[in-house]
Coordinates of C-alpha atoms and ligand atoms in Angstrom, one line a residue:
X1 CA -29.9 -79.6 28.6
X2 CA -27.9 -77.9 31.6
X3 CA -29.3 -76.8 34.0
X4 CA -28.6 -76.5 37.9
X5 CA -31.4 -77.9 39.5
X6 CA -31.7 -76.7 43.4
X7 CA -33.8 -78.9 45.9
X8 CA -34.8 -78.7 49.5
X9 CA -33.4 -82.5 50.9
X10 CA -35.6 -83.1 53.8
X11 CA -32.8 -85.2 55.1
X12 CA -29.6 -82.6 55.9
X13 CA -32.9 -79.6 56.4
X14 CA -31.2 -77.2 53.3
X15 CA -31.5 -76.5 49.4
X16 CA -28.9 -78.3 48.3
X17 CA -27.5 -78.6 44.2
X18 CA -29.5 -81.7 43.1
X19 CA -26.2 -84.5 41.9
X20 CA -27.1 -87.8 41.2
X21 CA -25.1 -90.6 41.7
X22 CA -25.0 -91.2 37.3
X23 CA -25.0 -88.0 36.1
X24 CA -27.2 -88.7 32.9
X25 CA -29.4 -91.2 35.3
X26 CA -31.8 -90.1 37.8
X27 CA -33.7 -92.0 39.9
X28 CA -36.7 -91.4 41.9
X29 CA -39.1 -93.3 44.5
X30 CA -42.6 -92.2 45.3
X31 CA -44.5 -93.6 48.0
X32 CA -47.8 -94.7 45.7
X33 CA -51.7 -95.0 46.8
X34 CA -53.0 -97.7 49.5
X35 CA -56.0 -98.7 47.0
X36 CA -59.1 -98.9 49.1
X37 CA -60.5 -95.7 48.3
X38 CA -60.9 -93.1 45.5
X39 CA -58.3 -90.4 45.4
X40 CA -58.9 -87.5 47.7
X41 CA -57.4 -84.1 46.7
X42 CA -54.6 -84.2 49.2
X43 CA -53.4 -87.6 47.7
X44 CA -53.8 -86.0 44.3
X45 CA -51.6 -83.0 45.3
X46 CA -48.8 -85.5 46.2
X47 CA -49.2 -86.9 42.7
X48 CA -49.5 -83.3 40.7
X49 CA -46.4 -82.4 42.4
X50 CA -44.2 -85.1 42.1
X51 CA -45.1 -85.5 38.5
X52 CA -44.1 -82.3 37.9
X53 CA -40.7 -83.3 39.5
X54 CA -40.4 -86.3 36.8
X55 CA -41.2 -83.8 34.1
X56 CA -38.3 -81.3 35.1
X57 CA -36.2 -83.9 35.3
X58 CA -37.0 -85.5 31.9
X59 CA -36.1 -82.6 30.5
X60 CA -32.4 -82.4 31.9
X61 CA -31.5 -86.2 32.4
X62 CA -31.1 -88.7 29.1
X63 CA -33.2 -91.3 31.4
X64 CA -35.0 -90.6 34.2
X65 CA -36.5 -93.7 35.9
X66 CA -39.6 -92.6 38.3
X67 CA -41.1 -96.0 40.8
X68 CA -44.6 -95.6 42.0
X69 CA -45.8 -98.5 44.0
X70 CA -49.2 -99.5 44.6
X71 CA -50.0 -100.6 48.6
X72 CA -52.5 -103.8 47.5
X73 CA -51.9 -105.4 51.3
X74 CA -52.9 -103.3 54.4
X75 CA -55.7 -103.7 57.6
X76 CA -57.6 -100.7 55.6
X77 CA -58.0 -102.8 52.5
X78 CA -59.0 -106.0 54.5
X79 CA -61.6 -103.1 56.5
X80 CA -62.4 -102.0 53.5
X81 CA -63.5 -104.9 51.4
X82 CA -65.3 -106.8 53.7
X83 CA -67.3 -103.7 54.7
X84 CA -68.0 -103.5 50.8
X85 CA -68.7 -107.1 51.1
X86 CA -66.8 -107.4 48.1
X87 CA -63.0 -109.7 47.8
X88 CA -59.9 -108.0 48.1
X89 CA -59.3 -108.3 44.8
X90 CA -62.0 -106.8 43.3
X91 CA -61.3 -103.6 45.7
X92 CA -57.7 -103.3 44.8
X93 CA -58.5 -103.2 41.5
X94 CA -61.9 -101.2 41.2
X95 CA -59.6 -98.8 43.3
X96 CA -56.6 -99.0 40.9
X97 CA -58.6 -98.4 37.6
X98 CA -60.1 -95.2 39.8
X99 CA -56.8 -94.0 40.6
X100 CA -55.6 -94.4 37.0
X101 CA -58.6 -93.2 35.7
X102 CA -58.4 -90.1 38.2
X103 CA -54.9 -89.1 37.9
X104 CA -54.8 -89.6 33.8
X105 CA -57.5 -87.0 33.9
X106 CA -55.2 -84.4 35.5
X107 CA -52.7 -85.1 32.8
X108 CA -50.6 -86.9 35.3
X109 CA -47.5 -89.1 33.5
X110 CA -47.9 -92.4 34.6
X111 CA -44.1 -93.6 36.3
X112 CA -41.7 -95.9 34.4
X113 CA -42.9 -98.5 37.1
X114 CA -45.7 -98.6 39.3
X115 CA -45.3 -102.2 41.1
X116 CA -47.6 -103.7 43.2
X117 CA -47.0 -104.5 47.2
X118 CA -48.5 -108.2 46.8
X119 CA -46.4 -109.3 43.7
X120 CA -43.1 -108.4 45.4
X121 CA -43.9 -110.6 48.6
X122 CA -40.8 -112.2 48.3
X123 CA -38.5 -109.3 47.7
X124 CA -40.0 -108.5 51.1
X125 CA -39.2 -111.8 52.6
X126 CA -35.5 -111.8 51.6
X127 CA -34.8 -108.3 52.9
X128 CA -36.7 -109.5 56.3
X129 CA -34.2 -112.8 56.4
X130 CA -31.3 -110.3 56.1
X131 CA -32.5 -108.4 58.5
X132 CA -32.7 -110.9 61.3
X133 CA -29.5 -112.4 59.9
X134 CA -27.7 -108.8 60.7
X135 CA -29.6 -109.0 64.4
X136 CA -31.5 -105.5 63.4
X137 CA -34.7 -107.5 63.5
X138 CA -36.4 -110.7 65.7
X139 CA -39.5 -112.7 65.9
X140 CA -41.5 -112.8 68.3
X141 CA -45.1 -114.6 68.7
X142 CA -45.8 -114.8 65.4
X143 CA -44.4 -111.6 64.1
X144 CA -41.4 -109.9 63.2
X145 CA -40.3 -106.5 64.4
X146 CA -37.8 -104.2 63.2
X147 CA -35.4 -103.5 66.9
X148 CA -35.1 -99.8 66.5
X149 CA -32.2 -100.0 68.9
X150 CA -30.2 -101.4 66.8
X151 CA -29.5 -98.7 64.3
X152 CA -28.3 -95.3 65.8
X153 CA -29.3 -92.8 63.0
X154 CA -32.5 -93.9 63.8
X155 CA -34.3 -90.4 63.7
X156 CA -32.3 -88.8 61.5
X157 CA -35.0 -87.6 59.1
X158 CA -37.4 -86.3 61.0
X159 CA -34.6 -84.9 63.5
X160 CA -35.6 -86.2 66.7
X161 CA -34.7 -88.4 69.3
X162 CA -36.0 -91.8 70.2
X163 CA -38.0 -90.5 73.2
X164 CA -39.3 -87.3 71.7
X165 CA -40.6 -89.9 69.0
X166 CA -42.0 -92.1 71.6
X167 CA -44.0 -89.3 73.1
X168 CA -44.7 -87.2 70.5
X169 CA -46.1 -90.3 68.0
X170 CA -49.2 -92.8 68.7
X171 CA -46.5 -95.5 68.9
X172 CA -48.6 -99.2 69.3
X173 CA -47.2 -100.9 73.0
X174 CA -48.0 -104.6 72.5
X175 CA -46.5 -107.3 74.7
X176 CA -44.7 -109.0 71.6
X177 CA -42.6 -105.6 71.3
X178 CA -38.8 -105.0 73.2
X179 CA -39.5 -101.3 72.6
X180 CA -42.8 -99.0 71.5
X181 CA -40.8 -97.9 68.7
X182 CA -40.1 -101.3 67.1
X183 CA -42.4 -102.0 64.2
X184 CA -43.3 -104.6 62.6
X185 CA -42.0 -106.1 59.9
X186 CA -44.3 -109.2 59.2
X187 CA -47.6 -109.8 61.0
X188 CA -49.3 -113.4 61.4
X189 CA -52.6 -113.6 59.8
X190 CA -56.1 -113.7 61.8
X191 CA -58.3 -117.3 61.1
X192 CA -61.0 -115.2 59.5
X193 CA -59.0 -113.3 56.8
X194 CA -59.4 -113.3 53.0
X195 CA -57.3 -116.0 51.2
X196 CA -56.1 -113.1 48.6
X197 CA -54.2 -111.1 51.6
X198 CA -52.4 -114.4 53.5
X199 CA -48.5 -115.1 52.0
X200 CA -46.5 -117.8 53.2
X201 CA -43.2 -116.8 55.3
X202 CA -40.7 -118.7 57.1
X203 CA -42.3 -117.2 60.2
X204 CA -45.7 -118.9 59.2
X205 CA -48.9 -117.1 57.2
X206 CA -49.2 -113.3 57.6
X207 CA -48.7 -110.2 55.2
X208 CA -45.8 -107.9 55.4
X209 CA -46.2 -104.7 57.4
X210 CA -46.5 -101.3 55.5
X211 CA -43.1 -100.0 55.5
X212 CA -41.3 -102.5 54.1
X213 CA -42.7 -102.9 50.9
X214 CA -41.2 -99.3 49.8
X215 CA -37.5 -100.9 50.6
X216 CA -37.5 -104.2 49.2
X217 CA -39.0 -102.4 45.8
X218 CA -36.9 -99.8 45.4
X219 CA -34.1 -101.9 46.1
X220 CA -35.1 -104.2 43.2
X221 CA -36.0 -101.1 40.6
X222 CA -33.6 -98.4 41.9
X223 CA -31.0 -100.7 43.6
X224 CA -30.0 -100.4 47.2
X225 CA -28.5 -96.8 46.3
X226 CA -30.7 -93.6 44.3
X227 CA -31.4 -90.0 44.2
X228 CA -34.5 -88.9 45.4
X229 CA -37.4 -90.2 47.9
X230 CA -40.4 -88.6 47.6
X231 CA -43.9 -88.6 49.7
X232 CA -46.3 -86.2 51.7
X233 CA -44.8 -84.7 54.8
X234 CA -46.9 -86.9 57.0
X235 CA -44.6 -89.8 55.8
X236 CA -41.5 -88.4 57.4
X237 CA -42.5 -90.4 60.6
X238 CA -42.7 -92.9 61.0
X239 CA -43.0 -94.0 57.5
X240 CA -39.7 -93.2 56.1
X241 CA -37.9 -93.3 59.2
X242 CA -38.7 -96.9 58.8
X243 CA -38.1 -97.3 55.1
X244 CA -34.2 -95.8 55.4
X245 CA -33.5 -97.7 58.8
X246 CA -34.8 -101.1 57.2
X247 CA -32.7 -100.3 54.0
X248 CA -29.3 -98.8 55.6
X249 CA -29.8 -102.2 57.8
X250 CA -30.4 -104.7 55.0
X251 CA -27.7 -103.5 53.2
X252 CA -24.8 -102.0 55.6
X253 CA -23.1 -100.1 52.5
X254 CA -26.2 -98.5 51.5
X255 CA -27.0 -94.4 52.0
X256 CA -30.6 -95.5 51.1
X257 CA -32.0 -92.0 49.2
X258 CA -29.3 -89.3 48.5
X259 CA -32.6 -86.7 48.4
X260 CA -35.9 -86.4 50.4
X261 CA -38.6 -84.8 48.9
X262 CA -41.6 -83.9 50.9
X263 CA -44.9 -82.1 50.0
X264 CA -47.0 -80.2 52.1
X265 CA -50.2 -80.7 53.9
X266 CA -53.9 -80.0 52.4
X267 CA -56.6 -78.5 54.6
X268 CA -60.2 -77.2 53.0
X269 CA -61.4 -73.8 53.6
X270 CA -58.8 -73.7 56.7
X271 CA -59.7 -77.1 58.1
X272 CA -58.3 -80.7 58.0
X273 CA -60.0 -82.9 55.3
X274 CA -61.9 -85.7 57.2
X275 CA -65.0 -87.7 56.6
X276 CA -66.2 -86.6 59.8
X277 CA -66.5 -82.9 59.1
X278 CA -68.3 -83.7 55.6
X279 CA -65.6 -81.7 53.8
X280 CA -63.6 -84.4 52.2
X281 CA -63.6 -83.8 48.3
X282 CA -62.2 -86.4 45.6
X283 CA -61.0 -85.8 42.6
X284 CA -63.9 -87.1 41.0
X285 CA -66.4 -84.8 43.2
X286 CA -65.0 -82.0 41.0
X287 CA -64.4 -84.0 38.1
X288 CA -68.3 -84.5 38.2
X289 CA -69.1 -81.0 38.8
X290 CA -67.8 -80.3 35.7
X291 CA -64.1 -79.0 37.1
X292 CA -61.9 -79.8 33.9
X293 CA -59.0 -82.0 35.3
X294 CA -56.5 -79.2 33.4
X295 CA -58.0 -76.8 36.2
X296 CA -57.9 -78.9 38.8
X297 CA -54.4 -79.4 38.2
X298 CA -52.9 -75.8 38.0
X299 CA -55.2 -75.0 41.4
X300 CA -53.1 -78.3 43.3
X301 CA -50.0 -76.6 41.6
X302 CA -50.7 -72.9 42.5
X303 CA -49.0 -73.6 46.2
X304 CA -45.6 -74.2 46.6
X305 CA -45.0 -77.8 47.2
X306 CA -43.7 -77.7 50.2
X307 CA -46.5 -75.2 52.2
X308 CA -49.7 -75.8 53.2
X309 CA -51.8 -75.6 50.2
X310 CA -56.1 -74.6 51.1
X311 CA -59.0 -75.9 48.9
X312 CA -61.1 -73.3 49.3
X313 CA -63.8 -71.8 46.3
X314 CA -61.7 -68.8 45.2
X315 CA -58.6 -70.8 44.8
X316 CA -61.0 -73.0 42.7
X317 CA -62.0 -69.9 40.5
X318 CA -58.7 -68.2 40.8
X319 CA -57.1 -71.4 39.1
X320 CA -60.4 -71.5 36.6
X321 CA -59.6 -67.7 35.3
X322 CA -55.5 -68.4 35.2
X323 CA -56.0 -71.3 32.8
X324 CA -58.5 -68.8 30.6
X325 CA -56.0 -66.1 30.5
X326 CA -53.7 -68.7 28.9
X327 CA -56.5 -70.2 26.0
X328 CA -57.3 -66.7 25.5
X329 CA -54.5 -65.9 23.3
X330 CA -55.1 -69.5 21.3
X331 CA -57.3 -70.7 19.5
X332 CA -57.7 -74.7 18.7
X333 CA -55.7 -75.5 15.9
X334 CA -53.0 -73.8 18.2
X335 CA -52.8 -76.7 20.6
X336 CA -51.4 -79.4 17.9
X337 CA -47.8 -78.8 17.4
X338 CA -46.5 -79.6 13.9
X339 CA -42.6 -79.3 15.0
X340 CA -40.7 -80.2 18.1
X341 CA -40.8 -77.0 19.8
X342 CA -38.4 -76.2 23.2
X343 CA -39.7 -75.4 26.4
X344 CA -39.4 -71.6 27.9
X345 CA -36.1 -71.1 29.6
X346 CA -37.1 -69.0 31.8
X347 CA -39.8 -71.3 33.1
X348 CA -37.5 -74.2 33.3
X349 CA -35.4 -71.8 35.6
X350 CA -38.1 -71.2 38.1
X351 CA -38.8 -74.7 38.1
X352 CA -35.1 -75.5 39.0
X353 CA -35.3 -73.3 41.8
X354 CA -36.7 -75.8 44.3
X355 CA -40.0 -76.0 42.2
X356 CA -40.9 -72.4 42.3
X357 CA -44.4 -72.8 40.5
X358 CA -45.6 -69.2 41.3
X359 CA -42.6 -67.8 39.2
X360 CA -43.6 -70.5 36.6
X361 CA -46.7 -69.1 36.5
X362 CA -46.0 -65.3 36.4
X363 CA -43.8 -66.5 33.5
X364 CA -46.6 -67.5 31.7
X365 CA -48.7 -64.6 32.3
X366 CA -45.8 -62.7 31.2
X367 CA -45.9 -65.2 27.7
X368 CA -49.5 -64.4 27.4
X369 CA -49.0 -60.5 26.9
X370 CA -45.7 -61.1 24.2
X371 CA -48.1 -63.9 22.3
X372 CA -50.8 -61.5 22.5
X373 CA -49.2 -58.4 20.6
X374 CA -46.8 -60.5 18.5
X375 CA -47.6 -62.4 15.0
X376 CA -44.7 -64.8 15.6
X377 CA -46.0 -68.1 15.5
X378 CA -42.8 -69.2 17.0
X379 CA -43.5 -67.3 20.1
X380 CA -46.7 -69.2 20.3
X381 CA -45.7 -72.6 19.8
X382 CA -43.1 -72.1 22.5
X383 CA -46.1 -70.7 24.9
X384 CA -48.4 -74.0 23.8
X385 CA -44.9 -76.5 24.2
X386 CA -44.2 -74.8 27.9
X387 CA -48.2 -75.6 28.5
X388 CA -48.0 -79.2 27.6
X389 CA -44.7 -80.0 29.1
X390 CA -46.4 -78.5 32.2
X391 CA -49.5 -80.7 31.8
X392 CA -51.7 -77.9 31.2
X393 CA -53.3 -78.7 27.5
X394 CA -57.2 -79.0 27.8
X395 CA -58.3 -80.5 24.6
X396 CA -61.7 -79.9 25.8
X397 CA -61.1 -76.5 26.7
X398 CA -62.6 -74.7 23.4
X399 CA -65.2 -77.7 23.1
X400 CA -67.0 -76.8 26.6
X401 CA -70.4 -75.3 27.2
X402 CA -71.1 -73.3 30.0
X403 CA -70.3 -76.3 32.5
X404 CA -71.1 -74.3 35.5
X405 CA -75.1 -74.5 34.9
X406 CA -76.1 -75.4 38.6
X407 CA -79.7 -76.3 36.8
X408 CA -78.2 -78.9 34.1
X409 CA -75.8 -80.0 36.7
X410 CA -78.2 -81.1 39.4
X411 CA -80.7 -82.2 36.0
X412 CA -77.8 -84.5 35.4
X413 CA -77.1 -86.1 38.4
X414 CA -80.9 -86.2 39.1
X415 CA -81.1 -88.5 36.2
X416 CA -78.0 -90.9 37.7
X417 CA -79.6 -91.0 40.7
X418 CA -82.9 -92.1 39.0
X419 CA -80.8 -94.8 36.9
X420 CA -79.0 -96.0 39.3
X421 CA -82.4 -96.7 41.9
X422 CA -83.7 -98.1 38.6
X423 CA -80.7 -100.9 38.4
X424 CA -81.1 -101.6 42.0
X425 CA -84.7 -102.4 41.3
X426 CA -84.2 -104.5 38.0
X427 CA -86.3 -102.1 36.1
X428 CA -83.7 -102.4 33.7
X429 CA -86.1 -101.1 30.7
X430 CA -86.3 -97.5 32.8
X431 CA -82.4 -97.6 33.1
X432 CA -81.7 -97.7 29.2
X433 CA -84.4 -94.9 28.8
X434 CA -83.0 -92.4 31.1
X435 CA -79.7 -93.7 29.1
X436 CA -81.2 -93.1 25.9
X437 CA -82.8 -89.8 26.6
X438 CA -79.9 -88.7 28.0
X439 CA -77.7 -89.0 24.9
X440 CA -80.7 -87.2 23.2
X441 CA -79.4 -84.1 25.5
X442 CA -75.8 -84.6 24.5
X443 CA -75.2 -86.4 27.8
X444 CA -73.2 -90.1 27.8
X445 CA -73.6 -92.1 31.0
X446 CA -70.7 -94.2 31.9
X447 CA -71.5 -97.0 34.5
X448 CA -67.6 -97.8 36.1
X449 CA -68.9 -99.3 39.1
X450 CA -71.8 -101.0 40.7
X451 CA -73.2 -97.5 42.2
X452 CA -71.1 -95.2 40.0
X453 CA -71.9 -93.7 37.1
X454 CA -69.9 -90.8 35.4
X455 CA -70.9 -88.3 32.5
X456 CA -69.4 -86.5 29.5
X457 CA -70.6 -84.7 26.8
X458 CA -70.7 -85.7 23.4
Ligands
ZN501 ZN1 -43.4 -95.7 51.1

């Protein structure tokens, strides 16, 4: 269909007329999890967001191709595992199944790629060669650093100069380094590292640095030229700044990204997430709880992408009554469309205008009254089609008990608890009967991990 879509661009600091460089073709990089630990809700906000971006886009470009990638190489994987005692491998993918498992539950699309950082290690090492080749990067004991100095737009993203970035970012001074602001591009491997995270190079064993991992795959998905780069705002620098330097290097003729796409921070009840203040809440805390992933969703939507959005408990029930008002006017056999059934116009219009989500919504309150006075079944297909092309059908929605029973809840994870101390132990007879008489309540227990269990209801 046509329709104008209009898009902040990081890059030139405006809402500009999204074009892309085919005009049936669009194109889009996301920078994807570092898998060594479950999702959080600021790294599921990024996701919810961005996948709404690939569903607008389906529905105005014959092929939209959306890349992913999954960071499988980094010092807080290596941390991670051996702290887990557990190989890299195993981590990376206990994490990867989470993340899929996680996301899927928020009716997130998976991309049309998702490649992984440690089977493109050669990609890497050919862009690297180049690099040096073009004297935008040299070695030096052991590892290879990008020379910032060497490319003048360096900075043009985030808008600042090189000494505003030198003070204003924890920039690493090491000896090997001709400026703080060089990073590194590959980094020699310590003696005591796990075999699963050490690649040979022409510069001897190592792993690639972070940053250019995101070039060398778009590159080889995207090509050296594409539409839109996407990632949290606390990308920008240096992450991206790396990422279009390394690129616009590697391959003189390229513009790298024509768009830059970045979401806001998240902060819970008015403070930073962290592990230290005990206030840092995955997806699956609130998966457990009980939060349907369909709420969860429209709460990480209900803040425009590019402000701050809070986690806070009345957002949570806020979101919880929206997606009520919406079922109220439905009732189950409504959610299984028999026909191909268009999307609301209108809502498709907020959406093109920059991702305006809180017109989207009103829109669909606005649906909600019409469906409710009308007997036009056509009317309330079109409501149920706008709900699923925004991800917001909960199949579970009419199924669900009251899921906010604090008693049953705490009952439940009582019981986990129980089974899980019971595992540990070997008393693997006491495990299958808190199983057993758990699924006498309704309850399934579902072990995905050594020390994690989830639950449904039958
Ligand atoms: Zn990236």
């Amino acid at each position: 269909m046509t329709l104008q879509i209009q898009i902040f661009n990081t890059l030139t600091h405006k809402e500009e007329i999204l074009k892309t460089i085919d005009p049936n073709h669009l194109k889009m990089y996301v920078c994807g999890p570092t898998v060594y630990d479950r999702p959080h809700l600021g790294n599921a906000r990024s996701v919810v967001v961005y996948d709404l971006f690939f569903r607008l886009f389906r529905q105005v470009f014959s092929q939209v191709t959306y890349v992913r990638n999954i960071t499988d190489v980094d010092d807080k994987i290596n941390a991670a595992a051996k702290e887990q005692k557990i190989s890299i491998q195993d981590l990376t993918k206990k994490i990867t199944d989470f993340f899929h498992q996680d996301t899927d539950a928020l009716n997130v699309l998976r991309p049309t790629y998702e490649p992984r950082a440690t089977t493109h290690i050669s990609e890497m090492v050919t862009m690297i060669e180049q690099l040096i080749k073009n004297k935008n990067a040299y070695v030096s004991k052991g590892h290879v650093l990008f020379d910032v100095g060497s490319y003048k737009n360096y900075g043009q993203l985030s808008n600042r100069n090189l000494d505003e970035m030198i003070a204003g970012a924890r920039v690493e001074i090491a000896d090997y380094k001709k400026n703080p602001l060089d990073f590194v591009l590959w980094k020699p491997s310590d003696a005591e590292d796990d075999i699963s995270s050490v690649f040979e190079s022409p510069w001897g064993k190592g792993r690639p640095g972070w940053h250019i991992e995101c070039s060398a795959m778009s590159s080889k998905y995207l090509g050296a030229d594409f539409d839109i780069h996407g990632g949290g705002a606390d990308l920008q620098f240096p992450h991206h700044e790396n990422e279009i330097a390394q690129s616009c290097c590697a391959n003189s003729s390229s513009k790298y990204a024509h768009f830059w796409i970045h979401n806001g921070f998240l902060t819970v009840d008015g403070e930073k997430m962290s592990k230290s203040l005990k206030n840092f809440i995955t997806v699956r805390d609130l998966l457990n709880k009980g939060v349907s992933g369909t709420v969860i969703r429209l709460l990480l939507l209900s803040t425009h992408y590019r402000k701050p959005f809070d986690f806070n408990q009345k957002a949570l029930e806020d979101a919880q009554k929206s997606l009520e008002k919406f079922y109220s006017v439905l009732e189950p056999k409504d959610l299984v469309l028999t026909k191909p059934t268009a999307v609301n116009k209108k809502v498709l219009l907020d959406l093109a205008d920059d991702l305006n989500i809180s017109k989207a919504i009103a829109t669909l309150h606005e649906m909600v009254k019409e469906v409710k006075v009308s007997d036009d079944e056509n009317l309330k297909n079109e409501f149920v089609a706008t709900l699923d092309f925004l991800g917001l059908i909960d199949e579970n929605f009419f199924s669900k008990t009251d899921l906010q029973d604090d008693e049953e809840l705490s009952f439940i994870n009582e019981q986990i608890a129980l089974r899980l101390k019971a595992k540990a132990e070997k008393n693997f007879q006491l495990a299958d009967d808190i199983r057993r008489n758990m699924l006498a309540k309704g309850i399934v227990l579902e072990d995905v991990g050594k020390n994690e269990t989830l639950w449904k209801r039958v």
